[in-house]
mmCIF file of C-alpha atoms and ligand atoms in Angstrom:
data_model
loop_
_atom_site.group_PDB
_atom_site.id
_atom_site.type_symbol
_atom_site.label_atom_id
_atom_site.label_comp_id
_atom_site.label_asym_id
_atom_site.label_seq_id
_atom_site.Cartn_x
_atom_site.Cartn_y
_atom_site.Cartn_z
ATOM 1 C CA UNK A 6 91.489 93.885 106.856
ATOM 2 C CA UNK A 7 88.274 94.300 108.853
ATOM 3 C CA UNK A 8 87.069 91.716 111.373
ATOM 4 C CA UNK A 9 83.579 91.888 112.882
ATOM 5 C CA UNK A 10 83.416 90.065 116.241
ATOM 6 C CA UNK A 11 79.790 89.106 117.149
ATOM 7 C CA UNK A 12 78.586 87.601 120.433
ATOM 8 C CA UNK A 13 75.097 86.339 121.173
ATOM 9 C CA UNK A 14 75.338 84.352 124.382
ATOM 10 C CA UNK A 15 73.047 85.447 127.218
ATOM 11 C CA UNK A 16 75.296 83.981 129.904
ATOM 12 C CA UNK A 17 77.802 86.793 130.249
ATOM 13 C CA UNK A 18 81.113 85.841 131.921
ATOM 14 C CA UNK A 19 80.051 82.173 132.138
ATOM 15 C CA UNK A 20 79.604 81.954 128.396
ATOM 16 C CA UNK A 21 81.579 79.328 126.561
ATOM 17 C CA UNK A 22 80.984 80.859 123.108
ATOM 18 C CA UNK A 23 82.125 84.251 124.371
ATOM 19 C CA UNK A 24 85.406 82.676 125.565
ATOM 20 C CA UNK A 25 85.872 80.972 122.239
ATOM 21 C CA UNK A 26 85.215 84.086 120.144
ATOM 22 C CA UNK A 27 87.805 85.933 122.237
ATOM 23 C CA UNK A 28 90.311 83.137 121.581
ATOM 24 C CA UNK A 29 89.538 83.156 117.842
ATOM 25 C CA UNK A 30 89.914 86.943 117.536
ATOM 26 C CA UNK A 31 93.198 86.874 119.526
ATOM 27 C CA UNK A 32 94.583 84.073 117.369
ATOM 28 C CA UNK A 33 93.466 85.831 114.158
ATOM 29 C CA UNK A 34 94.861 89.210 115.054
ATOM 30 C CA UNK A 35 98.146 87.643 116.208
ATOM 31 C CA UNK A 36 98.481 86.166 112.780
ATOM 32 C CA UNK A 37 97.169 89.251 110.898
ATOM 33 C CA UNK A 38 98.297 92.273 112.922
ATOM 34 C CA UNK A 39 96.818 94.704 110.352
ATOM 35 C CA UNK A 40 93.315 93.565 111.339
ATOM 36 C CA UNK A 41 90.865 96.236 112.439
ATOM 37 C CA UNK A 42 88.353 94.698 114.931
ATOM 38 C CA UNK A 43 84.776 95.900 115.453
ATOM 39 C CA UNK A 44 82.631 94.356 118.205
ATOM 40 C CA UNK A 45 78.943 93.713 118.236
ATOM 41 C CA UNK A 46 77.243 92.375 121.347
ATOM 42 C CA UNK A 47 73.809 91.192 120.180
ATOM 43 C CA UNK A 48 72.595 90.870 123.782
ATOM 44 C CA UNK A 49 73.692 94.312 124.959
ATOM 45 C CA UNK A 50 72.454 95.859 121.667
ATOM 46 C CA UNK A 51 69.734 93.463 120.578
ATOM 47 C CA UNK A 52 67.814 94.453 117.461
ATOM 48 C CA UNK A 53 64.068 94.197 117.836
ATOM 49 C CA UNK A 54 62.314 91.126 116.537
ATOM 50 C CA UNK A 55 61.649 91.472 112.837
ATOM 51 C CA UNK A 56 58.193 93.049 112.182
ATOM 52 C CA UNK A 57 56.368 94.813 109.406
ATOM 53 C CA UNK A 58 57.904 98.058 110.547
ATOM 54 C CA UNK A 59 61.289 96.717 109.404
ATOM 55 C CA UNK A 60 60.092 95.396 106.074
ATOM 56 C CA UNK A 61 60.861 98.375 103.800
ATOM 57 C CA UNK A 62 64.222 96.909 102.499
ATOM 58 C CA UNK A 63 62.141 93.940 101.335
ATOM 59 C CA UNK A 64 59.018 95.677 100.057
ATOM 60 C CA UNK A 65 61.051 98.536 98.441
ATOM 61 C CA UNK A 66 58.913 101.231 100.183
ATOM 62 C CA UNK A 67 60.826 104.498 100.360
ATOM 63 C CA UNK A 68 57.997 107.076 100.602
ATOM 64 C CA UNK A 69 55.636 107.783 103.507
ATOM 65 C CA UNK A 70 57.575 105.823 106.073
ATOM 66 C CA UNK A 71 56.421 106.212 109.712
ATOM 67 C CA UNK A 72 58.758 107.249 112.476
ATOM 68 C CA UNK A 73 58.861 103.575 113.580
ATOM 69 C CA UNK A 74 59.676 102.326 110.049
ATOM 70 C CA UNK A 75 62.422 104.987 109.695
ATOM 71 C CA UNK A 76 63.954 103.961 113.033
ATOM 72 C CA UNK A 77 63.779 100.222 112.226
ATOM 73 C CA UNK A 78 65.247 100.764 108.760
ATOM 74 C CA UNK A 79 68.170 102.699 110.278
ATOM 75 C CA UNK A 80 68.892 99.674 112.576
ATOM 76 C CA UNK A 81 68.833 97.284 109.581
ATOM 77 C CA UNK A 82 70.996 99.596 107.473
ATOM 78 C CA UNK A 83 73.581 99.976 110.182
ATOM 79 C CA UNK A 84 73.800 96.225 110.714
ATOM 80 C CA UNK A 85 73.922 95.233 107.024
ATOM 81 C CA UNK A 86 76.557 97.918 106.230
ATOM 82 C CA UNK A 87 78.653 96.770 109.167
ATOM 83 C CA UNK A 88 78.391 93.145 108.005
ATOM 84 C CA UNK A 89 79.143 93.890 104.354
ATOM 85 C CA UNK A 90 82.207 96.008 105.240
ATOM 86 C CA UNK A 91 83.850 93.126 107.118
ATOM 87 C CA UNK A 92 86.273 90.696 105.492
ATOM 88 C CA UNK A 93 86.170 88.259 108.429
ATOM 89 C CA UNK A 94 83.239 87.709 110.764
ATOM 90 C CA UNK A 95 83.577 85.725 114.036
ATOM 91 C CA UNK A 96 80.199 84.674 115.320
ATOM 92 C CA UNK A 97 79.552 83.356 118.852
ATOM 93 C CA UNK A 98 76.658 80.933 118.381
ATOM 94 C CA UNK A 99 75.488 79.057 121.443
ATOM 95 C CA UNK A 100 73.109 76.100 121.023
ATOM 96 C CA UNK A 101 69.822 77.125 122.587
ATOM 97 C CA UNK A 102 66.746 74.968 122.288
ATOM 98 C CA UNK A 103 68.058 73.079 119.246
ATOM 99 C CA UNK A 104 68.931 76.268 117.392
ATOM 100 C CA UNK A 105 70.537 79.706 117.898
ATOM 101 C CA UNK A 106 69.693 82.493 120.365
ATOM 102 C CA UNK A 107 66.811 84.665 119.134
ATOM 103 C CA UNK A 108 69.162 87.698 119.257
ATOM 104 C CA UNK A 109 71.355 86.067 116.644
ATOM 105 C CA UNK A 110 68.310 85.231 114.497
ATOM 106 C CA UNK A 111 67.111 88.877 114.827
ATOM 107 C CA UNK A 112 70.518 89.996 113.491
ATOM 108 C CA UNK A 113 70.287 87.584 110.532
ATOM 109 C CA UNK A 114 66.790 88.887 109.797
ATOM 110 C CA UNK A 115 68.269 92.385 109.514
ATOM 111 C CA UNK A 116 71.043 91.158 107.215
ATOM 112 C CA UNK A 117 68.780 89.242 104.760
ATOM 113 C CA UNK A 118 68.049 92.125 102.371
ATOM 114 C CA UNK A 119 67.469 91.742 98.648
ATOM 115 C CA UNK A 120 69.984 93.740 96.690
ATOM 116 C CA UNK A 121 72.449 93.724 99.617
ATOM 117 C CA UNK A 122 73.183 90.213 100.744
ATOM 118 C CA UNK A 123 71.195 88.217 98.076
ATOM 119 C CA UNK A 124 69.162 88.602 94.924
ATOM 120 C CA UNK A 125 66.948 86.448 92.863
ATOM 121 C CA UNK A 126 67.857 85.824 89.206
ATOM 122 C CA UNK A 127 66.276 83.874 86.410
ATOM 123 C CA UNK A 128 68.375 80.910 87.436
ATOM 124 C CA UNK A 129 67.586 81.172 91.182
ATOM 125 C CA UNK A 130 68.961 83.017 94.220
ATOM 126 C CA UNK A 131 72.463 84.489 94.193
ATOM 127 C CA UNK A 132 74.411 85.514 97.313
ATOM 128 C CA UNK A 133 75.920 89.004 97.196
ATOM 129 C CA UNK A 134 78.264 88.806 100.186
ATOM 130 C CA UNK A 135 80.867 86.717 98.443
ATOM 131 C CA UNK A 136 84.538 86.475 99.483
ATOM 132 C CA UNK A 137 84.115 86.681 103.280
ATOM 133 C CA UNK A 138 85.456 84.266 105.816
ATOM 134 C CA UNK A 139 83.098 83.393 108.706
ATOM 135 C CA UNK A 140 84.329 81.613 111.842
ATOM 136 C CA UNK A 141 81.530 80.327 114.047
ATOM 137 C CA UNK A 142 82.194 79.529 117.734
ATOM 138 C CA UNK A 143 79.685 76.795 118.448
ATOM 139 C CA UNK A 144 78.970 75.888 122.088
ATOM 140 C CA UNK A 145 76.640 73.008 122.978
ATOM 141 C CA UNK A 146 75.393 71.313 126.166
ATOM 142 C CA UNK A 147 75.027 67.926 124.458
ATOM 143 C CA UNK A 148 76.974 66.132 121.733
ATOM 144 C CA UNK A 149 75.414 66.449 118.339
ATOM 145 C CA UNK A 150 78.279 65.826 115.946
ATOM 146 C CA UNK A 151 78.990 62.141 116.351
ATOM 147 C CA UNK A 152 75.874 60.432 115.117
ATOM 148 C CA UNK A 153 73.351 60.962 112.361
ATOM 149 C CA UNK A 154 70.495 60.785 114.906
ATOM 150 C CA UNK A 155 71.920 63.696 116.889
ATOM 151 C CA UNK A 156 72.990 65.652 113.817
ATOM 152 C CA UNK A 157 69.313 65.587 112.676
ATOM 153 C CA UNK A 158 68.421 67.427 115.920
ATOM 154 C CA UNK A 159 70.729 70.347 115.462
ATOM 155 C CA UNK A 160 69.525 73.516 113.761
ATOM 156 C CA UNK A 161 72.390 75.777 114.814
ATOM 157 C CA UNK A 162 75.539 75.011 112.784
ATOM 158 C CA UNK A 163 73.535 73.624 109.914
ATOM 159 C CA UNK A 164 71.213 76.688 109.867
ATOM 160 C CA UNK A 165 74.122 79.151 109.923
ATOM 161 C CA UNK A 166 75.817 77.285 107.055
ATOM 162 C CA UNK A 167 72.638 77.446 105.005
ATOM 163 C CA UNK A 168 71.861 81.115 105.630
ATOM 164 C CA UNK A 169 75.502 82.273 105.182
ATOM 165 C CA UNK A 170 75.689 80.155 101.997
ATOM 166 C CA UNK A 171 72.494 81.960 100.817
ATOM 167 C CA UNK A 172 74.396 85.211 101.347
ATOM 168 C CA UNK A 173 77.179 83.864 99.081
ATOM 169 C CA UNK A 174 79.634 82.978 101.898
ATOM 170 C CA UNK A 175 81.235 79.618 101.245
ATOM 171 C CA UNK A 176 84.213 79.867 103.611
ATOM 172 C CA UNK A 177 82.475 79.042 106.871
ATOM 173 C CA UNK A 178 84.708 77.544 109.586
ATOM 174 C CA UNK A 179 83.668 76.081 112.889
ATOM 175 C CA UNK A 180 85.271 75.977 116.389
ATOM 176 C CA UNK A 181 83.150 73.613 118.457
ATOM 177 C CA UNK A 182 82.903 72.914 122.143
ATOM 178 C CA UNK A 183 80.166 70.408 122.712
ATOM 179 C CA UNK A 184 79.113 68.227 125.645
ATOM 180 C CA UNK A 185 79.421 71.196 128.040
ATOM 181 C CA UNK A 186 76.477 69.918 130.080
ATOM 182 C CA UNK A 187 77.978 66.516 130.564
ATOM 183 C CA UNK A 188 80.376 66.894 133.481
ATOM 184 C CA UNK A 189 83.845 68.223 134.137
ATOM 185 C CA UNK A 190 85.757 65.686 132.038
ATOM 186 C CA UNK A 191 83.551 66.297 128.989
ATOM 187 C CA UNK A 192 83.989 70.114 129.514
ATOM 188 C CA UNK A 193 87.819 69.759 129.657
ATOM 189 C CA UNK A 194 87.765 67.577 126.546
ATOM 190 C CA UNK A 195 85.411 69.983 124.708
ATOM 191 C CA UNK A 196 87.655 72.995 125.394
ATOM 192 C CA UNK A 197 90.794 71.025 124.391
ATOM 193 C CA UNK A 198 89.153 70.072 121.077
ATOM 194 C CA UNK A 199 87.997 73.639 120.572
ATOM 195 C CA UNK A 200 91.571 74.939 121.136
ATOM 196 C CA UNK A 201 92.704 72.682 118.302
ATOM 197 C CA UNK A 202 89.884 74.062 116.139
ATOM 198 C CA UNK A 203 91.020 77.605 116.901
ATOM 199 C CA UNK A 204 94.522 76.810 115.687
ATOM 200 C CA UNK A 205 93.204 75.105 112.566
ATOM 201 C CA UNK A 206 90.696 77.813 111.547
ATOM 202 C CA UNK A 207 93.158 80.686 112.053
ATOM 203 C CA UNK A 208 96.049 78.951 110.277
ATOM 204 C CA UNK A 209 94.889 79.860 106.791
HETATM 205 C C1 FMN C 7 68.371 78.922 127.091
HETATM 206 C C2 FMN C 7 69.223 77.737 126.875
HETATM 207 C C3 FMN C 7 68.888 76.689 126.124
HETATM 208 C C4 FMN C 7 69.662 75.592 125.897
HETATM 209 N N1 FMN C 7 69.240 74.594 125.078
HETATM 210 C C5 FMN C 7 70.065 73.526 124.817
HETATM 211 C C6 FMN C 7 69.696 72.496 123.951
HETATM 212 O O1 FMN C 7 68.627 72.459 123.329
HETATM 213 N N2 FMN C 7 70.534 71.431 123.735
HETATM 214 C C7 FMN C 7 71.795 71.402 124.345
HETATM 215 O O2 FMN C 7 72.517 70.415 124.100
HETATM 216 N N3 FMN C 7 72.202 72.399 125.145
HETATM 217 C C8 FMN C 7 71.342 73.454 125.393
HETATM 218 N N4 FMN C 7 71.752 74.440 126.250
HETATM 219 C C9 FMN C 7 73.127 74.411 126.830
HETATM 220 C C10 FMN C 7 74.063 75.301 125.995
HETATM 221 O O3 FMN C 7 74.178 74.911 124.658
HETATM 222 C C11 FMN C 7 75.441 75.380 126.662
HETATM 223 O O4 FMN C 7 75.254 75.866 127.960
HETATM 224 C C12 FMN C 7 76.428 76.273 125.910
HETATM 225 O O5 FMN C 7 77.544 76.466 126.681
HETATM 226 C C13 FMN C 7 75.786 77.636 125.602
HETATM 227 O O6 FMN C 7 76.704 78.557 125.134
HETATM 228 P P1 FMN C 7 77.145 79.821 126.030
HETATM 229 O O7 FMN C 7 77.798 79.228 127.261
HETATM 230 O O8 FMN C 7 78.019 80.649 125.159
HETATM 231 O O9 FMN C 7 75.861 80.554 126.430
HETATM 232 C C14 FMN C 7 70.916 75.558 126.482
HETATM 233 C C15 FMN C 7 71.343 76.615 127.305
HETATM 234 C C16 FMN C 7 70.532 77.637 127.500
HETATM 235 C C17 FMN C 7 71.028 78.797 128.389
#
């Protein structure tokens, strides 16, 4: 089994989501010792923002590509192949400005390729990356899960669920540490709750 471990926090050793992804991968590999782990640090190896130079997989252009287009396509191809070859994907997804880090969005922009992760049919879109398990390590300064008013403000977990669902992935599990900006007691309680999530999401 192949597991792709992805981090996207900019905060290095202080990162909550990086701690959580480490815990998830450790718990998963303890349970499934045959797992082969590949690591992708989207901050150390950030793909460029998505531009027209990276559009060939969407436009279908194969002839007359510039050097820039060829280089950008190679980045997209490497990232989508790596994603498609994984059975389990662990994604560190910090909550930044009501959404996800732009590095994580840039990765998703490279994965969203017709014919690879989705296609349009007469009856609508169909995801092509079926059968994978994704575990998201969600870290948040505030608390967004306990009221509808706050849930309406979050475009991090909800966005990831939508886009992964669009790729055909229905098994999306969350490990959540929230309230990390709300003082030491809230931090302790957030990590205790996340530790329970780690056990739950790696049990099956
Ligand atoms: C650039 C930046 C933007 C942030 N924006 C928000 C926000 O909109 N809402 C919130 O509740 N917390 C916000 N936070 C707090 C983070 O969600 C919190 O620090 C979390 O631990 C980030 O994950 P990380 O430690 O893995 O980087 C922000 C933090 C940073 C660094």
